[in-house]
Amino acid sequence: MSVYEVNFDGLVGPTHNYAGLSYGNVASSNNADLESNPQQAALQGLEKMWTLEKLGIPQGVIAPHVRPDVASLRALGFSGTDPQVIAKAAKLEPLLLKAVYSASAMWTANAATVSPSSDTDNLKVHFTPANLSNKFHRSIEAPTTSRILKAIFSDENHFEHHSPLPNHPLFGDEGAANHTRLSDSYGHKGLALFVYGEDAKTQVKPSCYPARQTRQACEAIARSHGLSRARTLFIQQNPEVIDQGVFHNDVIAIGNENVFLFHEKAFYQQKQSIEEVRAHYTGSRPLHLLEVSCGDVSVEEAVKSYLFNSQLVSLPSGGMAIIAPSECQTIDSVERYFSALCKASNPINEVFYIDLKQSMQNGGGPACLRLRVTLNQTELAAVNPACLLDEPLYKRLQMWVKKHYRDRLREVDLADPSLLLESQSALDELTQILHLGSVYDFQRI
Ligand code: SUG
């Protein structure tokens, strides 16, 4: 039976803005208070989805969340009508208002951890929405994410949904951004590689920026997904690079099938960690362990270019391609590295550059914007078909974005209560386009 890796990209929401909310994410801090263009951001994301679909790689869409999240403001003591709640928060707690306005759910690599049915003990695809407990603006995503995932993957014969892990620093979980899978091919049993920033049982941790993913969270997910111990590995991120802005593992490493591309400084005790990866890999095709040295590309250049946040995809015609952010073209060492990589003896032979500047300025590259879900033919047939991209849906979503989204947003605009109504009516229409049912709180009231 054919097995596919389907990328489910987050559609950028109508309130995309730059609020400097993510301490430890260099782009987010550097671009705080820049004027954003939500319409352009959403169209750039759609172009990426369409590029993959045209390459013959199945593509799904995950809806944005309604923002501002007035319910969170109410929970924090703001009362009155929705416009009054927004006005009070704008006056008294502007930072909180920015947080509940964030369109951060677009980065669906952080939506959940997903295990394909070939790896789980009950042969179902398992989903655990990430609690994203390290950042307030992201910690409010899990309930809606959970409803949306259930609306896309609703068939209980094939899909199993878990609750997010308890919302406590011990179980900080940022989803698939810290998880990759190495296998012979998508349909074969794979090695589930979890990468954590901190283990509560040791003192090895970054000294400046936070480690957002814990080993305890990774272990809990591996247990509930029913992964085999022999084919699961937990390795630690290098705390030094977290302090240089590598806030998720997908900013410093990327894996696809039998290729693992990572920076020389990616992991703690790297030599030993990579030996463990080699030892746990069970595929019969050779594993390509491609280490990028500091001489090739420095950690700083990696963070600036987001080269490791490229998508590494298997092409239907054979071989693999890199879907890279166009920022990579502005750094000579990165371009040089890519061209050498494509010539060397490994499955990668092409690079496609994509303009995702709006998302990149908040620290979200191509890989951040997608949740990888490996599905066999039967499972793919059980997915909500309205969420799978084809040309009519691509065009319809382009029109929907142009109809509802503003082309500029600054901090002062966030106090405008009509932005809430615009966002609600846009998403109301989207639930019909994507056949999602009532996934938003405002539809339940
Ligand atoms: O969680 N940025 C996101 C970027 C997520 C990137 N995801 C992956 N690497 N997989 C974050 O830091 C910035 C929001 C702001 O500052 O307005 C933000 O949330």
Tab-separated table of C-alpha atoms in Angstrom, residues 39-299:
chain	number	residue	atom	x	y	z
A	39	GLN	CA	-2.727	39.340	3.892
A	40	GLN	CA	0.738	38.922	2.423
A	41	ALA	CA	1.683	36.487	5.178
A	42	ALA	CA	-1.284	34.237	4.423
A	43	LEU	CA	-0.694	34.408	0.664
A	44	GLN	CA	3.003	33.561	1.101
A	45	GLY	CA	2.005	30.524	3.165
A	46	LEU	CA	-0.495	29.444	0.527
A	47	GLU	CA	2.171	29.736	-2.187
A	48	LYS	CA	4.369	27.337	-0.246
A	49	MET	CA	1.507	24.856	0.098
A	50	TRP	CA	0.770	25.091	-3.606
A	51	THR	CA	4.454	24.619	-4.529
A	52	LEU	CA	4.513	21.312	-2.633
A	53	GLU	CA	1.213	20.178	-4.077
A	54	LYS	CA	2.545	20.896	-7.571
A	55	LEU	CA	5.627	18.788	-6.773
A	56	GLY	CA	3.220	15.896	-6.177
A	57	ILE	CA	3.490	15.975	-2.382
A	58	PRO	CA	0.044	15.802	-0.753
A	59	GLN	CA	-0.771	18.966	1.128
A	60	GLY	CA	-3.278	19.688	3.881
A	61	VAL	CA	-4.507	22.871	5.516
A	62	ILE	CA	-4.971	23.608	9.226
A	63	ALA	CA	-7.250	26.513	10.099
A	64	PRO	CA	-6.059	29.462	12.197
A	65	HIS	CA	-7.459	30.311	15.641
A	66	VAL	CA	-9.786	33.192	16.429
A	67	ARG	CA	-7.878	36.124	17.818
A	68	PRO	CA	-7.999	38.108	19.980
A	69	ASP	CA	-8.836	35.328	22.404
A	70	VAL	CA	-11.311	37.278	24.505
A	71	ALA	CA	-11.963	34.248	26.726
A	72	SER	CA	-8.366	34.435	28.002
A	73	LEU	CA	-8.780	38.117	28.833
A	74	ARG	CA	-11.993	37.319	30.718
A	75	ALA	CA	-10.181	34.574	32.624
A	76	LEU	CA	-7.647	37.247	33.633
A	77	GLY	CA	-10.296	39.485	35.132
A	78	PHE	CA	-11.323	41.783	32.279
A	79	SER	CA	-15.104	42.065	32.064
A	80	GLY	CA	-17.895	43.680	30.065
A	81	THR	CA	-18.820	43.300	26.426
A	82	ASP	CA	-16.116	42.035	24.043
A	83	PRO	CA	-15.235	45.604	22.904
A	84	GLN	CA	-15.046	46.720	26.549
A	85	VAL	CA	-12.776	43.804	27.442
A	86	ILE	CA	-10.466	44.700	24.547
A	87	ALA	CA	-10.476	48.417	25.414
A	88	LYS	CA	-9.631	47.750	29.075
A	89	ALA	CA	-6.820	45.347	28.198
A	90	ALA	CA	-5.413	47.831	25.634
A	91	LYS	CA	-5.265	50.488	28.347
A	92	LEU	CA	-4.136	48.456	31.348
A	93	GLU	CA	-2.221	45.482	29.979
A	94	PRO	CA	-1.155	46.099	26.349
A	95	LEU	CA	1.303	43.197	26.468
A	96	LEU	CA	-1.465	40.787	27.427
A	97	LEU	CA	-3.611	42.098	24.612
A	98	LYS	CA	-0.765	41.483	22.157
A	99	ALA	CA	-0.413	37.944	23.465
A	100	VAL	CA	-4.086	37.063	22.942
A	101	TYR	CA	-3.903	38.578	19.447
A	102	SER	CA	-0.992	36.417	18.282
A	103	ALA	CA	-1.534	34.355	15.142
A	104	SER	CA	1.107	31.927	16.432
A	105	ALA	CA	-1.050	28.849	15.754
A	106	MET	CA	0.180	29.202	12.132
A	107	TRP	CA	3.382	27.357	13.147
A	108	THR	CA	1.796	23.928	13.096
A	109	ALA	CA	5.112	22.117	13.637
A	110	ASN	CA	4.289	23.099	17.220
A	111	ALA	CA	0.648	22.020	17.050
A	112	ALA	CA	1.191	18.397	18.034
A	113	THR	CA	3.436	15.355	17.997
A	114	VAL	CA	2.242	12.758	15.514
A	115	SER	CA	3.204	9.087	15.296
A	116	PRO	CA	2.361	7.100	12.161
A	117	SER	CA	0.421	3.845	12.455
A	118	SER	CA	3.444	1.754	11.458
A	119	ASP	CA	5.181	2.826	14.687
A	120	THR	CA	2.359	2.538	17.248
A	121	ASP	CA	1.236	-0.557	19.157
A	122	ASN	CA	-2.448	-0.331	18.126
A	123	LEU	CA	-1.593	0.533	14.501
A	124	LYS	CA	-3.443	3.862	14.640
A	125	VAL	CA	-2.048	7.331	13.920
A	126	HIS	CA	-1.573	9.084	17.278
A	127	PHE	CA	-1.789	12.834	17.966
A	128	THR	CA	-0.834	14.741	21.130
A	129	PRO	CA	-1.473	18.483	20.914
A	130	ALA	CA	1.450	20.425	22.378
A	131	ASN	CA	0.798	22.335	25.606
A	132	LEU	CA	3.285	25.062	24.559
A	133	SER	CA	3.477	25.959	28.217
A	134	ASN	CA	6.659	28.025	27.936
A	135	LYS	CA	5.036	31.055	26.305
A	136	PHE	CA	1.709	32.466	27.450
A	137	HIS	CA	0.568	33.459	23.939
A	138	ARG	CA	1.150	29.879	22.761
A	139	SER	CA	-0.169	28.132	25.872
A	140	ILE	CA	-3.711	29.127	24.877
A	141	GLU	CA	-3.534	27.224	21.570
A	142	ALA	CA	-3.997	23.600	22.660
A	143	PRO	CA	-7.805	23.403	23.168
A	144	THR	CA	-8.602	24.817	19.711
A	145	THR	CA	-5.776	22.849	18.083
A	146	SER	CA	-7.220	19.720	19.606
A	147	ARG	CA	-10.706	20.420	18.208
A	148	ILE	CA	-9.320	21.230	14.755
A	149	LEU	CA	-7.208	18.054	14.623
A	150	LYS	CA	-10.249	16.005	15.625
A	151	ALA	CA	-12.273	17.691	12.868
A	152	ILE	CA	-9.626	16.769	10.277
A	153	PHE	CA	-8.767	13.291	11.566
A	154	SER	CA	-12.142	12.217	12.905
A	155	ASP	CA	-12.236	8.514	12.065
A	156	GLU	CA	-11.641	6.627	15.313
A	157	ASN	CA	-10.788	3.468	13.407
A	158	HIS	CA	-7.593	5.112	12.233
A	159	PHE	CA	-6.841	8.118	14.441
A	160	GLU	CA	-6.256	8.377	18.183
A	161	HIS	CA	-6.217	11.764	19.890
A	162	HIS	CA	-4.592	12.318	23.288
A	163	SER	CA	-5.003	15.243	25.661
A	164	PRO	CA	-2.158	17.756	25.844
A	165	LEU	CA	0.338	16.977	28.617
A	166	PRO	CA	-0.237	18.644	32.017
A	167	ASN	CA	0.527	22.340	31.843
A	168	HIS	CA	3.579	22.423	34.069
A	169	PRO	CA	7.242	23.273	33.304
A	170	LEU	CA	8.165	19.629	33.944
A	171	PHE	CA	6.167	18.653	30.840
A	172	GLY	CA	6.912	21.586	28.536
A	173	ASP	CA	6.054	20.295	25.076
A	174	GLU	CA	6.452	22.089	21.722
A	175	GLY	CA	5.300	19.264	19.477
A	176	ALA	CA	6.788	17.969	16.251
A	177	ALA	CA	9.402	20.743	16.040
A	178	ASN	CA	11.431	18.590	18.445
A	179	HIS	CA	10.659	15.236	16.934
A	180	THR	CA	11.770	13.553	13.749
A	181	ARG	CA	11.495	10.102	12.319
A	182	LEU	CA	14.172	8.173	10.470
A	183	SER	CA	13.127	5.204	8.392
A	184	ASP	CA	13.809	3.239	5.253
A	185	SER	CA	10.722	4.787	3.712
A	186	TYR	CA	7.516	6.361	5.043
A	187	GLY	CA	5.654	3.040	5.212
A	188	HIS	CA	8.299	1.152	7.179
A	189	LYS	CA	8.715	1.131	10.938
A	190	GLY	CA	10.872	4.094	11.876
A	191	LEU	CA	13.084	5.417	14.624
A	192	ALA	CA	11.206	8.081	16.616
A	193	LEU	CA	13.855	10.630	17.535
A	194	PHE	CA	12.819	13.015	20.302
A	195	VAL	CA	15.052	15.987	21.083
A	196	TYR	CA	14.685	17.783	24.406
A	197	GLY	CA	16.234	20.957	25.785
A	198	GLU	CA	16.148	20.026	29.447
A	199	ASP	CA	15.906	16.939	31.640
A	200	ALA	CA	14.586	17.605	35.154
A	201	LYS	CA	16.940	14.911	36.434
A	202	THR	CA	20.161	16.676	35.365
A	203	GLN	CA	21.649	20.157	35.554
A	204	VAL	CA	22.499	20.398	31.846
A	205	LYS	CA	20.475	23.327	30.563
A	206	PRO	CA	20.861	26.681	28.819
A	207	SER	CA	21.898	29.588	31.013
A	208	CYS	CA	20.238	32.471	29.206
A	209	TYR	CA	17.230	31.438	27.122
A	210	PRO	CA	14.604	28.879	28.165
A	211	ALA	CA	14.597	25.237	27.103
A	212	ARG	CA	11.032	24.772	25.930
A	213	GLN	CA	10.911	20.964	25.618
A	214	THR	CA	11.619	18.553	28.440
A	215	ARG	CA	12.736	14.947	28.320
A	216	GLN	CA	9.837	14.123	30.646
A	217	ALA	CA	7.374	15.433	28.030
A	218	CYS	CA	9.021	13.369	25.265
A	219	GLU	CA	8.903	10.209	27.392
A	220	ALA	CA	5.224	10.736	28.236
A	221	ILE	CA	4.315	11.110	24.556
A	222	ALA	CA	6.312	8.034	23.533
A	223	ARG	CA	4.454	6.046	26.229
A	224	SER	CA	0.983	7.195	25.294
A	225	HIS	CA	1.590	6.721	21.564
A	226	GLY	CA	2.626	3.126	22.242
A	227	LEU	CA	6.024	3.456	20.568
A	228	SER	CA	8.418	0.556	20.832
A	229	ARG	CA	11.290	1.276	23.223
A	230	ALA	CA	13.789	-0.242	20.824
A	231	ARG	CA	12.813	2.235	18.125
A	232	THR	CA	12.589	5.370	20.258
A	233	LEU	CA	15.496	7.599	21.179
A	234	PHE	CA	15.729	10.697	23.378
A	235	ILE	CA	18.682	12.988	22.815
A	236	GLN	CA	19.451	16.392	24.240
A	237	GLN	CA	19.844	19.631	22.353
A	238	ASN	CA	23.106	21.463	22.932
A	239	PRO	CA	22.250	24.062	25.613
A	240	GLU	CA	24.873	26.421	24.132
A	241	VAL	CA	22.930	26.750	20.887
A	242	ILE	CA	19.628	27.316	22.688
A	243	ASP	CA	21.417	30.334	24.150
A	244	GLN	CA	22.264	31.420	20.592
A	245	GLY	CA	18.627	31.426	19.501
A	246	VAL	CA	17.976	27.775	18.615
A	247	PHE	CA	14.704	27.599	20.526
A	248	HIS	CA	13.462	24.419	18.798
A	249	ASN	CA	15.446	21.507	17.383
A	250	ASP	CA	14.045	22.198	13.902
A	251	VAL	CA	16.191	25.351	13.826
A	252	ILE	CA	19.379	23.202	13.859
A	253	ALA	CA	18.462	19.735	12.448
A	254	ILE	CA	16.110	18.095	9.986
A	255	GLY	CA	15.370	14.466	9.160
A	256	ASN	CA	13.461	12.758	6.386
A	257	GLU	CA	13.350	9.000	5.718
A	258	ASN	CA	17.005	7.869	5.666
A	259	VAL	CA	18.580	11.335	5.755
A	260	PHE	CA	19.453	13.285	8.890
A	261	LEU	CA	20.955	16.737	8.346
A	262	PHE	CA	22.235	18.522	11.443
A	263	HIS	CA	24.728	21.113	12.578
A	264	GLU	CA	27.997	20.192	14.297
A	265	LYS	CA	26.771	22.022	17.421
A	266	ALA	CA	23.190	20.715	17.439
A	267	PHE	CA	23.356	18.164	20.251
A	268	TYR	CA	24.792	17.756	23.702
A	269	GLN	CA	27.649	15.228	23.601
A	270	GLN	CA	27.107	15.114	19.879
A	271	LYS	CA	29.442	12.277	18.935
A	272	GLN	CA	27.764	9.918	21.381
A	273	SER	CA	24.246	11.089	20.448
A	274	ILE	CA	24.844	10.514	16.749
A	275	GLU	CA	26.341	7.084	17.471
A	276	GLU	CA	23.097	6.254	19.284
A	277	VAL	CA	21.062	7.408	16.298
A	278	ARG	CA	23.163	5.166	14.050
A	279	ALA	CA	22.785	2.218	16.418
A	280	HIS	CA	19.000	2.567	16.765
A	281	TYR	CA	18.269	2.988	13.056
A	282	THR	CA	16.873	-0.281	11.714
A	283	GLY	CA	16.339	0.491	8.023
A	284	SER	CA	17.983	-1.560	5.336
A	285	ARG	CA	18.734	1.451	3.139
A	286	PRO	CA	21.882	3.247	4.328
A	287	LEU	CA	21.361	6.088	6.795
A	288	HIS	CA	22.876	9.384	5.608
A	289	LEU	CA	24.144	11.332	8.604
A	290	LEU	CA	25.028	14.733	7.185
A	291	GLU	CA	26.820	16.989	9.642
A	292	VAL	CA	27.227	20.671	8.767
A	293	SER	CA	30.435	21.985	10.293
A	294	CYS	CA	30.948	25.432	11.827
A	295	GLY	CA	33.418	26.028	8.991
A	296	ASP	CA	30.636	25.444	6.464
A	297	VAL	CA	27.956	27.482	8.217
A	298	SER	CA	28.220	29.078	11.681
A	299	VAL	CA	25.443	28.706	14.258
